[in-house]
C-alpha cells in the first residue's frame, strides 16, 4: 500500500495537522518509506493468534463509586490559553 | 569536597547517614556541576531550590534519626514526568510554559523517599526519538567524544538523552528515564551508564506524559547497578490511579542484590546476530557471554524467531497509540494555541502544526493512517497478533533459560545530525531494545566495553516478567567482571 | 401488528426504525474519574484532571457503572458478556478533551436482548417484541455554549466523562407509535432498575433515530440518523417527518443519502448535518490505558439478586393477586415511583389481595391522581403519604366514612396534610350507624311529608330516593347510607 499526496492531506486532516505543499511533498516519500517497511508484517502467519490485549497478565481493577475529585476549577483552568467566566473559550463553533 | 559528585547514590546516601558530609554539600556540588554543564543542554529547567530544600530536610532528618531511603540524594527528572508547579513540556513547544497542578506518582514517590530535584531533563519530543535531536529545546550533547581527535558532538541517545548525558557528566548521580521502545537502555548504553526498564506496570504511568500507553515504562538511569536498584525501589509500586499498574509488593532489590549467578541459565538469541552491525558489537557481546560463563552461568543458545518483526510491529503500535494519546494537544485547555481564521478546525490545525515537531507529526500521521478505515485489520490488528507471537517467543524461551543476554544497541553513539534525516535509519537503533518492550519484560543495559573510538557499548539483560532481581543480579555480575570505569573527560 | 403505512403516489411505504438510546447511568462519580455527576453545578466545578485530559492522566473504571449496565442488560433479558473491553473513538471537538471518547465497539458489555411493548396499555394482544442489539458503556462529552460571546464558544466539562449506556435496538420498529412505546417502556425499565433516572428534559435520556423506508417486502432502504432527540414526542415527530421526506425523495426519483441529521423541535422537521459528516473516520482501537473487563460469577450473581420486580411481572401480579383490571394494573406499574407508592399504601393497610386491591387502585387512580393533576404535583411530592392514604381507605372499609365523607376528608388532607383519623375526630365527620338517631329523623321526615309517604306506598317507588336524600341531609351527610336504606325500607313498609 502506498500513499499519494491526496492521502497525505487526508490523514493530516484527520489528525488536524495543517500541512503546506512542501510538507506534503516531504511527507509523501517518508511515509511511503516507513509504510513500505512495516508492510513486511503481512508475511507473518497469524492464523489462530489472538491480538494481544494485556502485555503482562493483569486484571482490571475498578474504583468504588465515590466522589473524591472535582471542585478544582481554578486548577483545571490554570493553564488554559483562554478562559472566561469559568469556561474554556475556543474560537466560535458554528453548528 | 568536589569529589562528592563522583559518588554513587549508595555512597551519597550512606555518607549523609553516617555524617561524612552533609546533604547540602552534595546538593551544592551537583548544582555547581549543573551550571558548569549547561553546554551539554541536558537540563531544560534547573531547580536548585528544590534540591536544596530536600537536602536541608535530609540534614534535619539526620539529627532526628529520621532518614529516608534517598535522603540527601539529588536527582534529575526527565521532563516527561509532571512536576507540580515546575514546567513540564515533554520536550515540546506544544507544552511550552505548561505548569502542572499535579505531581506524577513516580516523582512523588521519589520526593517521599527523600530525594531532591536538580531540574528537568531534556528529551526527544514526547519521547519520540533515539538521539535527543527531536527536542524543541535542541539536542542534548553527549559528554563523550571520539578518541580520533575529531570533536564531532555526539548524540547521547534518546529519548532519555538528557538523563543519560547528565548522569554520565556528573550533573546528577541518577535520573529518571522512560522507556517505550528502548529510551532508557539505548541512551544508557551510549553514555556508559546503567539503566533498567522494569516489568510493564511496576512504575505508575500516572502523571507521565503518555507516548504509547501499552509500552511506556519509567525506570532509573544511574552509574551502576546498585544505584539502579535503589532508585527503582523508590519509583515502583502499585498505584490505583493507573489501571495497568501491578498490584504487587515491591521487592527489596538492593538488599537482595548478589552477583552470584552460578547455575543461572542465560540465553543467547541467535536472531540478534544481525548483518551490517559493527563487528565490535559482536566482540563486546562475546566478551559478555564469556564473563557470564566465568561467573558460573550456563550459556544456552536460544531462538526468538519473530525478532525481525519486532521493529515494524513497534512502529505500528507505538504511533497508533501515540496518534490517539496526543489528540488532547488541541489548544483548548493548556499549552500552545495556534492562530488561524479558519474557525475551530483552523485553530486545531494551526496549533498542531506549530506545536509539534516533524518527528512527532510523522508518527501521528503513521498512527492515524494505520488506524484509519479499511487499514485497521491489516496494520494494527496484525501488529497486535505479531506482538502476541513475539511475547510467546519469550515465554517459550524463558521455560529454558532464566535470562537473555544481547547487545543493547546496534552501534555506539553517532554524531548529531548523522541519522536525523533518515527516520528509518534512526528507528533501527532500537532493534535490540524493542522486543522486550513489546513483551513488557524487565530489561537492563549495563556498560560492557569501549569501541575502537573509545565510545561505550552496552549489553542488555532481559528477564522474566517481575524478575527485576534476576536482571539486576546478572547486571551486577557483568558489571563486576567488565570492570567498566571509563568516564568522559570533562571538556564542557 | 401495526400497519402504519405512508401512502405515496407509487403505492404504500413501510417505515423501518431503529433507536440508539443514550441513557445516563445513575452513579455518584463519573465513569473513569472521581468527579461528581450531579446536574446543575457551576461550570467546570465537577471536573477532575482526568476529565480535563491533562497530560499523563489515566482512566480508572467505576464499578457501579459496570454494575448498572449489567443489571440493565439482565432486565432486558440480554446476554451479559463477562469479558468486554473499552475502545477509543477518535475525533476532535472542543467538548471532547481527550480527543477520543472511551466507548465499546468491538466487545460491548451487553449483547442481544429483547423488550416487549404494548401498543395499547389495555390490550395484551397488541404486544410486540423489539430486539436489543447491544448495550455498551461510554463517556459523555462536555457542553458547549455558543451564544455567550461574539467570537468564542464556551466549554463546560461538567458532563465530560459521565457514564452513558448506549442501548441499541434492532431495526424492529415500524411506526412512530411503536418507537414511542419502545422508548416509554425502556425508560420504565431503566427507572425500575435504577440505572437511569429517565429524565429526558435534563438530557439523561436521548435517542439517535435511524429511519429508512421501503416498499413492504423489499430489502431495507438507506437510513438516516437523526441525532440527540430528547423527548418521546419529538422522536415520534422526527420519524414521521423523516419517513415522509424519504418517501418524497424516492418518489421523485432521488436517492436517500446516508447521513446524520438534526431534529428542529420548533419547526418539527429534520435537517442535514452534512458539515459534521465530512471525513468521519473514528479510528477505533482498544484503549491501551485499560485492561479487559472481566466479571466474576459472584459479581453477576449480585447484579441479578439486586434486580427488582420489573414492570411486566408486576403488572401480571397486580392482575392476578390483586384482581386489578388490565388498565389499572398497567397504569400503576408503568412508573416505578407510582408502583412503589401504591405498594407502600397496600402494605400500610395491612390487608392483601382483591379485598383491598380494587379499592386501593381505584382510589389512587381516580382520587389521588386527580388531586395531583389539579395541584400540578408529582406522586413523589404528594401532600398525602401512603400511610395516610391507607388510613383513609381503612376508615371507609370499617364504615367510619361514607364515600362522600371520604372525599371530603381527602380534600382536607390535601389542604392541611393532617391524618384522616384526626380530621374525622376533630371535625366530627364520622358517619353514624346509630339506628335510634336515624329512626328519629326518619319519623320526623315522614311526619312532615305525609303526602309523599302516601304516594310511595301507592306504588311510586322512585320517591325512595327522595326520602334517602332528606334523611342524609338531616343527618348532615354523616349517616351510614346502608343503614339509612334499611331503616327507610322498614319504616315506609
Ligand atoms: Mg449513534
Ligand atoms: Zn454513543
Coordinates of C-alpha atoms and ligand atoms in Angstrom, one line a residue, chain C residues 20 22 89 166 208 210 225 227, ligand 1:
Chain C
X20 CA -29.8 4.2 19.8
X22 CA -28.1 7.2 25.3
X89 CA -13.4 6.5 19.3
X166 CA -25.9 3.3 24.7
X208 CA -30.4 8.8 17.8
X210 CA -32.4 5.7 12.5
X225 CA -29.6 9.0 11.7
X227 CA -29.1 12.7 16.5
Ligands
LIG1 MG1 -25.3 6.9 17.4

